[in-house]
Amino acid sequence: MKSIWPRLIVLAAGILGVPYVANGLDFKDGPFDGTAFRPNASISWGVTSTLPKTFTAYRPIAEKVTQAVISNAMAIGSFKSINLVRSQDKNLIEFRDTPREQELTRFLKVTANRGWVRYYDRSAEKRPVHGIPSFEEADKQVLRYLSLLGCETNQVSLESRSHNEGTFESYDKPGGRLIAKGISSRSVCLFRQIDGMPVLGNSLSVDFGNDAKPIMLEMNWPPFQPAQQYRTATRDEILKFLKSGRAFYPVWPEQPNVSSAKVFTVKSIQPLYKRGLGTDPQGLLRPYASLGMEADVGGKLVKFGLNCPIITDEKVR
């Protein structure tokens, strides 16, 4: 079975994290899990874009999944009520094409609260390959699935949609003559944005196989509601965060060694959302900044990234 995580890593580019407390705001399980940035040189501001005056933190809603969404998910996976099984997880509604897990070829899992679905069909990736959809067809189908599963299509990020292809080759014998090759699957991953900002970890990914049927569908798109607006940190406040050890290197990808830099420059700033988990009792969706940095190391300009707070603890309303 394929996983959504390689696609999320492409989007996240290492902007993931854990516990940090800044100015009274609790950034647990946020983007501050790496090594703290502790500069020994001056930092200048080279960002030309402007930020909004406020950002909103969002609260997850414990909203029960509707019968309509369950019915739509069953239709996507060609399941009937007789396929419902008792799940070991009391928060899951689970369907299988056979009761015995060792023998199943298809399964569907839906959380009792709206926002999470997983489906797998082994038969859709069998050989010979036939009926693989085009990316245009796959895009339309994934958007349709998102709507059927009760999610907001107006929150789809148009800039970060991911397309991937699986290929196959057949030989007349091991190490022999190539007799066939082609496309075995096409995959589309839609990423979520709120207020125009990417939401890390929220996406719908579908791998399409034979006859345009899903091989794998994975969705994490929970409902949120506004919780509180906070004042955006000023340029000077962000520079202060950087100088005082409140910014962190991303966990992945590995960043270059810039400890001997003579000067640092903030070149770009990308606001992002990441939900707090673990020890954060509210699990709020909070904004932070992914900074594109540049360091002068021995006369050579070295690019690297940092994760930094973007809001203060000053509530706007």
mmCIF file of C-alpha atoms in Angstrom:
data_model
loop_
_atom_site.group_PDB
_atom_site.id
_atom_site.type_symbol
_atom_site.label_atom_id
_atom_site.label_comp_id
_atom_site.label_asym_id
_atom_site.label_seq_id
_atom_site.Cartn_x
_atom_site.Cartn_y
_atom_site.Cartn_z
ATOM 1 C CA MET A 1 0.000 0.000 0.000
ATOM 2 C CA LYS A 2 1.180 3.469 -0.800
ATOM 3 C CA SER A 3 1.350 6.277 1.735
ATOM 4 C CA ILE A 4 0.486 9.937 1.594
ATOM 5 C CA TRP A 5 3.560 10.972 3.589
ATOM 6 C CA PRO A 6 6.054 11.279 0.683
ATOM 7 C CA ARG A 7 3.698 13.834 -0.885
ATOM 8 C CA LEU A 8 3.286 15.724 2.364
ATOM 9 C CA ILE A 9 7.054 15.851 2.786
ATOM 10 C CA VAL A 10 7.310 17.531 -0.614
ATOM 11 C CA LEU A 11 4.907 20.231 0.567
ATOM 12 C CA ALA A 12 6.238 20.553 4.102
ATOM 13 C CA ALA A 13 9.924 20.664 3.116
ATOM 14 C CA GLY A 14 10.754 20.008 6.696
ATOM 15 C CA ILE A 15 8.466 22.620 8.231
ATOM 16 C CA LEU A 16 7.328 20.354 11.030
ATOM 17 C CA GLY A 17 7.695 20.558 14.752
ATOM 18 C CA VAL A 18 7.053 20.243 18.606
ATOM 19 C CA PRO A 19 6.989 22.073 22.006
ATOM 20 C CA TYR A 20 7.742 25.736 22.172
ATOM 21 C CA VAL A 21 6.200 28.547 24.181
ATOM 22 C CA ALA A 22 6.490 32.099 22.870
ATOM 23 C CA ASN A 23 4.982 35.138 24.577
ATOM 24 C CA GLY A 24 2.337 33.020 26.259
ATOM 25 C CA LEU A 25 1.256 31.219 23.055
ATOM 26 C CA ASP A 26 1.728 27.471 23.278
ATOM 27 C CA PHE A 27 3.275 26.063 20.092
ATOM 28 C CA LYS A 28 3.308 22.427 21.215
ATOM 29 C CA ASP A 29 3.804 19.917 18.390
ATOM 30 C CA GLY A 30 4.281 22.852 16.081
ATOM 31 C CA PRO A 31 7.213 23.681 13.815
ATOM 32 C CA PHE A 32 9.741 24.242 16.605
ATOM 33 C CA ASP A 33 11.207 20.784 17.071
ATOM 34 C CA GLY A 34 14.619 21.307 15.489
ATOM 35 C CA THR A 35 17.776 22.972 16.743
ATOM 36 C CA ALA A 36 17.426 26.557 17.918
ATOM 37 C CA PHE A 37 18.962 29.211 15.670
ATOM 38 C CA ARG A 38 21.493 31.178 17.738
ATOM 39 C CA PRO A 39 23.204 33.735 15.485
ATOM 40 C CA ASN A 40 26.588 35.292 16.241
ATOM 41 C CA ALA A 41 26.260 37.914 13.524
ATOM 42 C CA SER A 42 23.929 40.717 12.498
ATOM 43 C CA ILE A 43 20.589 39.992 10.802
ATOM 44 C CA SER A 44 19.124 42.244 8.118
ATOM 45 C CA TRP A 45 15.625 42.312 6.627
ATOM 46 C CA GLY A 46 15.356 41.767 2.876
ATOM 47 C CA VAL A 47 11.672 40.853 2.608
ATOM 48 C CA THR A 48 9.680 43.022 0.204
ATOM 49 C CA SER A 49 6.258 41.434 0.718
ATOM 50 C CA THR A 50 3.874 42.594 3.454
ATOM 51 C CA LEU A 51 1.984 40.537 6.000
ATOM 52 C CA PRO A 52 -1.631 40.940 7.132
ATOM 53 C CA LYS A 53 -2.088 42.881 10.368
ATOM 54 C CA THR A 54 -3.658 39.884 12.111
ATOM 55 C CA PHE A 55 -3.783 36.113 11.891
ATOM 56 C CA THR A 56 -6.520 33.804 13.138
ATOM 57 C CA ALA A 57 -6.041 30.672 15.226
ATOM 58 C CA TYR A 58 -8.655 27.975 14.541
ATOM 59 C CA ARG A 59 -10.291 25.456 16.827
ATOM 60 C CA PRO A 60 -11.175 21.927 15.634
ATOM 61 C CA ILE A 61 -14.866 21.017 15.691
ATOM 62 C CA ALA A 62 -15.949 17.608 16.992
ATOM 63 C CA GLU A 63 -18.617 17.189 14.332
ATOM 64 C CA LYS A 64 -20.094 13.728 13.787
ATOM 65 C CA VAL A 65 -19.772 12.355 10.294
ATOM 66 C CA THR A 66 -23.115 12.404 8.494
ATOM 67 C CA GLN A 67 -24.900 9.389 7.079
ATOM 68 C CA ALA A 68 -24.666 11.028 3.655
ATOM 69 C CA VAL A 69 -20.857 11.120 3.849
ATOM 70 C CA ILE A 70 -20.740 7.482 4.997
ATOM 71 C CA SER A 71 -23.025 6.491 2.103
ATOM 72 C CA ASN A 72 -20.863 8.416 -0.376
ATOM 73 C CA ALA A 73 -17.698 6.772 0.948
ATOM 74 C CA MET A 74 -19.361 3.357 0.651
ATOM 75 C CA ALA A 75 -20.306 4.140 -2.956
ATOM 76 C CA ILE A 76 -16.730 5.183 -3.797
ATOM 77 C CA GLY A 77 -15.494 1.838 -2.470
ATOM 78 C CA SER A 78 -18.464 -0.244 -3.741
ATOM 79 C CA PHE A 79 -19.361 -1.377 -0.218
ATOM 80 C CA LYS A 80 -22.744 -2.406 1.177
ATOM 81 C CA SER A 81 -24.066 -2.479 4.721
ATOM 82 C CA ILE A 82 -23.250 -6.191 4.949
ATOM 83 C CA ASN A 83 -19.546 -5.265 4.667
ATOM 84 C CA LEU A 84 -19.599 -3.325 7.959
ATOM 85 C CA VAL A 85 -17.310 -4.931 10.567
ATOM 86 C CA ARG A 86 -16.638 -4.286 14.233
ATOM 87 C CA SER A 87 -13.495 -2.149 14.356
ATOM 88 C CA GLN A 88 -10.898 -2.506 17.119
ATOM 89 C CA ASP A 89 -10.925 1.288 17.256
ATOM 90 C CA LYS A 90 -14.234 2.506 18.685
ATOM 91 C CA ASN A 91 -13.794 5.805 16.823
ATOM 92 C CA LEU A 92 -13.695 4.099 13.411
ATOM 93 C CA ILE A 93 -16.462 2.967 11.081
ATOM 94 C CA GLU A 94 -14.912 0.138 9.083
ATOM 95 C CA PHE A 95 -15.890 -1.886 6.019
ATOM 96 C CA ARG A 96 -14.108 -4.893 4.475
ATOM 97 C CA ASP A 97 -14.840 -7.068 1.461
ATOM 98 C CA THR A 98 -14.224 -10.064 3.723
ATOM 99 C CA PRO A 99 -14.446 -10.291 7.528
ATOM 100 C CA ARG A 100 -11.007 -11.891 7.852
ATOM 101 C CA GLU A 101 -8.332 -9.192 7.719
ATOM 102 C CA GLN A 102 -5.761 -11.626 6.299
ATOM 103 C CA GLU A 103 -7.939 -12.256 3.231
ATOM 104 C CA LEU A 104 -9.224 -8.767 2.421
ATOM 105 C CA THR A 105 -8.532 -7.001 -0.864
ATOM 106 C CA ARG A 106 -10.544 -3.861 -0.102
ATOM 107 C CA PHE A 107 -11.189 -1.849 3.044
ATOM 108 C CA LEU A 108 -12.752 1.476 3.990
ATOM 109 C CA LYS A 109 -12.193 3.330 7.263
ATOM 110 C CA VAL A 110 -14.067 6.499 8.278
ATOM 111 C CA THR A 111 -13.718 8.276 11.611
ATOM 112 C CA ALA A 112 -16.855 8.868 13.674
ATOM 113 C CA ASN A 113 -16.005 12.585 13.583
ATOM 114 C CA ARG A 114 -15.967 14.185 10.139
ATOM 115 C CA GLY A 115 -12.668 14.753 8.376
ATOM 116 C CA TRP A 116 -10.730 11.485 7.987
ATOM 117 C CA VAL A 117 -11.152 8.655 5.443
ATOM 118 C CA ARG A 118 -8.895 5.864 4.217
ATOM 119 C CA TYR A 119 -9.668 3.376 1.445
ATOM 120 C CA TYR A 120 -7.651 0.678 -0.307
ATOM 121 C CA ASP A 121 -8.422 -1.664 -3.226
ATOM 122 C CA ARG A 122 -5.731 -4.133 -4.227
ATOM 123 C CA SER A 123 -7.624 -5.279 -7.328
ATOM 124 C CA ALA A 124 -7.364 -1.819 -8.937
ATOM 125 C CA GLU A 125 -3.607 -2.283 -9.419
ATOM 126 C CA LYS A 126 -3.646 -5.744 -11.029
ATOM 127 C CA ARG A 127 -2.078 -6.549 -14.393
ATOM 128 C CA PRO A 128 -2.779 -6.179 -17.253
ATOM 129 C CA VAL A 129 -3.228 -2.431 -16.899
ATOM 130 C CA HIS A 130 -6.297 -0.831 -18.486
ATOM 131 C CA GLY A 131 -8.358 2.322 -18.190
ATOM 132 C CA ILE A 132 -5.826 4.525 -16.342
ATOM 133 C CA PRO A 133 -7.356 8.056 -16.238
ATOM 134 C CA SER A 134 -5.612 11.157 -17.531
ATOM 135 C CA PHE A 135 -4.515 13.758 -14.991
ATOM 136 C CA GLU A 136 -7.387 15.990 -16.156
ATOM 137 C CA GLU A 137 -9.879 13.200 -15.450
ATOM 138 C CA ALA A 138 -8.197 12.357 -12.141
ATOM 139 C CA ASP A 139 -8.264 16.012 -11.015
ATOM 140 C CA LYS A 140 -12.016 16.225 -11.609
ATOM 141 C CA GLN A 141 -12.644 12.975 -9.787
ATOM 142 C CA VAL A 142 -10.585 13.940 -6.733
ATOM 143 C CA LEU A 143 -12.461 17.243 -6.398
ATOM 144 C CA ARG A 144 -15.703 15.303 -6.690
ATOM 145 C CA TYR A 145 -14.563 12.917 -3.941
ATOM 146 C CA LEU A 146 -13.657 15.840 -1.692
ATOM 147 C CA SER A 147 -17.173 17.236 -2.020
ATOM 148 C CA LEU A 148 -18.810 13.815 -1.547
ATOM 149 C CA LEU A 149 -16.801 13.327 1.641
ATOM 150 C CA GLY A 150 -18.209 16.529 3.125
ATOM 151 C CA CYS A 151 -15.270 18.908 2.676
ATOM 152 C CA GLU A 152 -14.930 22.459 1.347
ATOM 153 C CA THR A 153 -13.589 22.535 -2.218
ATOM 154 C CA ASN A 154 -12.973 26.302 -1.899
ATOM 155 C CA GLN A 155 -10.139 25.476 0.536
ATOM 156 C CA VAL A 156 -8.121 23.576 -2.066
ATOM 157 C CA SER A 157 -4.709 25.107 -2.722
ATOM 158 C CA LEU A 158 -4.380 25.568 -6.485
ATOM 159 C CA GLU A 159 -0.644 26.197 -6.338
ATOM 160 C CA SER A 160 0.522 23.042 -4.570
ATOM 161 C CA ARG A 161 -1.484 20.255 -6.225
ATOM 162 C CA SER A 162 0.682 17.164 -6.703
ATOM 163 C CA HIS A 163 0.665 14.829 -9.724
ATOM 164 C CA ASN A 164 2.548 11.515 -9.859
ATOM 165 C CA GLU A 165 2.639 8.559 -12.225
ATOM 166 C CA GLY A 166 3.404 4.913 -11.634
ATOM 167 C CA THR A 167 4.985 2.989 -14.524
ATOM 168 C CA PHE A 168 5.533 -0.655 -15.433
ATOM 169 C CA GLU A 169 7.794 -2.692 -17.702
ATOM 170 C CA SER A 170 7.291 -6.295 -18.797
ATOM 171 C CA TYR A 171 9.957 -8.667 -20.133
ATOM 172 C CA ASP A 172 9.624 -12.009 -21.910
ATOM 173 C CA LYS A 173 11.919 -13.491 -19.227
ATOM 174 C CA PRO A 174 14.091 -12.222 -16.350
ATOM 175 C CA GLY A 175 16.766 -10.006 -17.917
ATOM 176 C CA GLY A 176 15.259 -10.634 -21.342
ATOM 177 C CA ARG A 177 13.537 -8.577 -24.025
ATOM 178 C CA LEU A 178 11.241 -5.681 -23.130
ATOM 179 C CA ILE A 179 7.785 -6.493 -24.468
ATOM 180 C CA ALA A 180 5.604 -3.829 -22.857
ATOM 181 C CA LYS A 181 5.765 -0.666 -20.801
ATOM 182 C CA GLY A 182 3.369 2.087 -19.813
ATOM 183 C CA ILE A 183 1.511 3.953 -17.083
ATOM 184 C CA SER A 184 0.204 1.751 -14.250
ATOM 185 C CA SER A 185 -1.363 4.475 -12.072
ATOM 186 C CA ARG A 186 -1.896 8.213 -11.771
ATOM 187 C CA SER A 187 -2.010 9.976 -8.423
ATOM 188 C CA VAL A 188 -3.388 13.363 -7.403
ATOM 189 C CA CYS A 189 -2.923 15.038 -4.036
ATOM 190 C CA LEU A 190 -4.918 18.129 -3.089
ATOM 191 C CA PHE A 191 -3.550 20.282 -0.286
ATOM 192 C CA ARG A 192 -5.656 22.480 1.947
ATOM 193 C CA GLN A 193 -5.362 26.186 2.604
ATOM 194 C CA ILE A 194 -7.227 28.448 5.025
ATOM 195 C CA ASP A 195 -7.107 32.221 4.650
ATOM 196 C CA GLY A 196 -4.818 31.593 1.681
ATOM 197 C CA MET A 197 -2.226 29.830 3.889
ATOM 198 C CA PRO A 198 -1.193 26.149 3.497
ATOM 199 C CA VAL A 199 -2.383 23.841 6.278
ATOM 200 C CA LEU A 200 0.310 21.240 6.871
ATOM 201 C CA GLY A 201 -1.010 17.714 7.264
ATOM 202 C CA ASN A 202 -4.387 18.422 5.634
ATOM 203 C CA SER A 203 -4.849 16.842 2.216
ATOM 204 C CA LEU A 204 -6.745 14.397 0.021
ATOM 205 C CA SER A 205 -4.619 11.948 -1.937
ATOM 206 C CA VAL A 206 -5.953 9.418 -4.461
ATOM 207 C CA ASP A 207 -4.014 6.839 -6.488
ATOM 208 C CA PHE A 208 -6.043 5.762 -9.540
ATOM 209 C CA GLY A 209 -5.569 2.384 -11.175
ATOM 210 C CA ASN A 210 -7.503 0.182 -13.575
ATOM 211 C CA ASP A 211 -10.771 1.571 -14.945
ATOM 212 C CA ALA A 212 -10.093 4.847 -13.070
ATOM 213 C CA LYS A 213 -10.807 3.112 -9.739
ATOM 214 C CA PRO A 214 -9.005 4.271 -6.588
ATOM 215 C CA ILE A 215 -6.179 2.036 -5.427
ATOM 216 C CA MET A 216 -5.665 4.169 -2.347
ATOM 217 C CA LEU A 217 -7.574 7.151 -0.997
ATOM 218 C CA GLU A 218 -6.354 9.023 2.080
ATOM 219 C CA MET A 219 -8.040 12.142 3.423
ATOM 220 C CA ASN A 220 -7.313 14.297 6.444
ATOM 221 C CA TRP A 221 -9.512 17.410 6.274
ATOM 222 C CA PRO A 222 -11.073 18.100 9.704
ATOM 223 C CA PRO A 223 -13.527 20.967 10.245
ATOM 224 C CA PHE A 224 -12.310 24.110 12.043
ATOM 225 C CA GLN A 225 -13.886 27.276 13.334
ATOM 226 C CA PRO A 226 -12.209 30.616 14.175
ATOM 227 C CA ALA A 227 -10.992 30.733 17.771
ATOM 228 C CA GLN A 228 -9.047 33.980 18.203
ATOM 229 C CA GLN A 229 -7.310 36.694 16.194
ATOM 230 C CA TYR A 230 -3.795 37.774 17.154
ATOM 231 C CA ARG A 231 -1.683 40.743 16.133
ATOM 232 C CA THR A 232 0.990 39.929 13.590
ATOM 233 C CA ALA A 233 4.555 40.371 14.795
ATOM 234 C CA THR A 234 6.305 43.388 13.277
ATOM 235 C CA ARG A 235 9.548 43.180 11.365
ATOM 236 C CA ASP A 236 11.486 44.248 14.456
ATOM 237 C CA GLU A 237 9.688 41.680 16.598
ATOM 238 C CA ILE A 238 10.481 38.893 14.133
ATOM 239 C CA LEU A 239 14.136 39.980 14.078
ATOM 240 C CA LYS A 240 14.062 39.882 17.871
ATOM 241 C CA PHE A 241 12.668 36.330 17.745
ATOM 242 C CA LEU A 242 15.590 35.389 15.512
ATOM 243 C CA LYS A 243 18.235 37.022 17.693
ATOM 244 C CA SER A 244 16.880 35.603 20.951
ATOM 245 C CA GLY A 245 16.783 31.930 19.952
ATOM 246 C CA ARG A 246 13.050 31.721 19.227
ATOM 247 C CA ALA A 247 13.517 30.502 15.651
ATOM 248 C CA PHE A 248 14.408 26.913 14.809
ATOM 249 C CA TYR A 249 15.981 24.977 11.965
ATOM 250 C CA PRO A 250 13.534 22.611 10.227
ATOM 251 C CA VAL A 251 13.892 18.969 11.170
ATOM 252 C CA TRP A 252 13.972 18.073 7.461
ATOM 253 C CA PRO A 253 15.669 18.640 5.092
ATOM 254 C CA GLU A 254 19.056 18.933 6.755
ATOM 255 C CA GLN A 255 20.256 22.537 6.765
ATOM 256 C CA PRO A 256 23.781 23.764 5.935
ATOM 257 C CA ASN A 257 26.193 24.821 8.669
ATOM 258 C CA VAL A 258 26.089 28.628 8.862
ATOM 259 C CA SER A 259 27.586 29.076 12.331
ATOM 260 C CA SER A 260 30.554 31.029 10.917
ATOM 261 C CA ALA A 261 28.418 33.471 8.914
ATOM 262 C CA LYS A 262 29.357 37.142 9.026
ATOM 263 C CA VAL A 263 25.834 38.381 8.295
ATOM 264 C CA PHE A 264 22.350 36.911 7.899
ATOM 265 C CA THR A 265 19.490 38.191 5.733
ATOM 266 C CA VAL A 266 15.802 37.317 5.874
ATOM 267 C CA LYS A 267 14.923 36.975 2.191
ATOM 268 C CA SER A 268 11.353 35.634 2.259
ATOM 269 C CA ILE A 269 8.544 34.812 4.643
ATOM 270 C CA GLN A 270 5.783 32.237 4.092
ATOM 271 C CA PRO A 271 2.933 32.045 6.622
ATOM 272 C CA LEU A 272 1.728 28.491 7.286
ATOM 273 C CA TYR A 273 -0.752 26.728 9.536
ATOM 274 C CA LYS A 274 0.074 23.711 11.705
ATOM 275 C CA ARG A 275 -2.210 22.074 14.216
ATOM 276 C CA GLY A 276 -0.947 21.575 17.748
ATOM 277 C CA LEU A 277 -1.290 18.013 19.003
ATOM 278 C CA GLY A 278 0.024 15.913 21.858
ATOM 279 C CA THR A 279 0.188 18.063 24.984
ATOM 280 C CA ASP A 280 -1.899 20.891 23.505
ATOM 281 C CA PRO A 281 -5.365 20.202 24.964
ATOM 282 C CA GLN A 282 -7.122 22.402 22.388
ATOM 283 C CA GLY A 283 -5.271 21.151 19.311
ATOM 284 C CA LEU A 284 -5.486 24.638 17.811
ATOM 285 C CA LEU A 285 -4.515 25.363 14.244
ATOM 286 C CA ARG A 286 -1.912 28.123 14.630
ATOM 287 C CA PRO A 287 0.062 30.233 12.163
ATOM 288 C CA TYR A 288 3.829 30.464 12.030
ATOM 289 C CA ALA A 289 6.442 31.674 9.546
ATOM 290 C CA SER A 290 8.704 29.673 7.276
ATOM 291 C CA LEU A 291 11.649 31.987 6.587
ATOM 292 C CA GLY A 292 13.905 31.855 3.558
ATOM 293 C CA MET A 293 17.316 32.874 4.890
ATOM 294 C CA GLU A 294 20.667 33.768 3.360
ATOM 295 C CA ALA A 295 24.037 33.700 5.118
ATOM 296 C CA ASP A 296 27.364 35.183 4.072
ATOM 297 C CA VAL A 297 29.817 32.386 4.884
ATOM 298 C CA GLY A 298 33.343 33.325 3.846
ATOM 299 C CA GLY A 299 32.078 35.446 0.978
ATOM 300 C CA LYS A 300 29.747 32.721 -0.261
ATOM 301 C CA LEU A 301 25.979 33.201 -0.021
ATOM 302 C CA VAL A 302 24.368 30.119 1.534
ATOM 303 C CA LYS A 303 20.603 29.635 1.534
ATOM 304 C CA PHE A 304 18.791 27.902 4.409
ATOM 305 C CA GLY A 305 15.427 27.861 6.153
ATOM 306 C CA LEU A 306 14.064 28.673 9.598
ATOM 307 C CA ASN A 307 10.735 28.313 11.368
ATOM 308 C CA CYS A 308 9.745 31.304 13.449
ATOM 309 C CA PRO A 309 6.730 32.686 15.370
ATOM 310 C CA ILE A 310 4.657 35.096 13.312
ATOM 311 C CA ILE A 311 2.111 36.282 15.899
ATOM 312 C CA THR A 312 2.281 37.912 19.282
ATOM 313 C CA ASP A 313 0.091 37.065 22.270
ATOM 314 C CA GLU A 314 -1.867 40.294 21.743
ATOM 315 C CA LYS A 315 -5.495 39.393 21.074
ATOM 316 C CA VAL A 316 -7.245 41.601 18.568
ATOM 317 C CA ARG A 317 -10.827 40.622 19.346
#
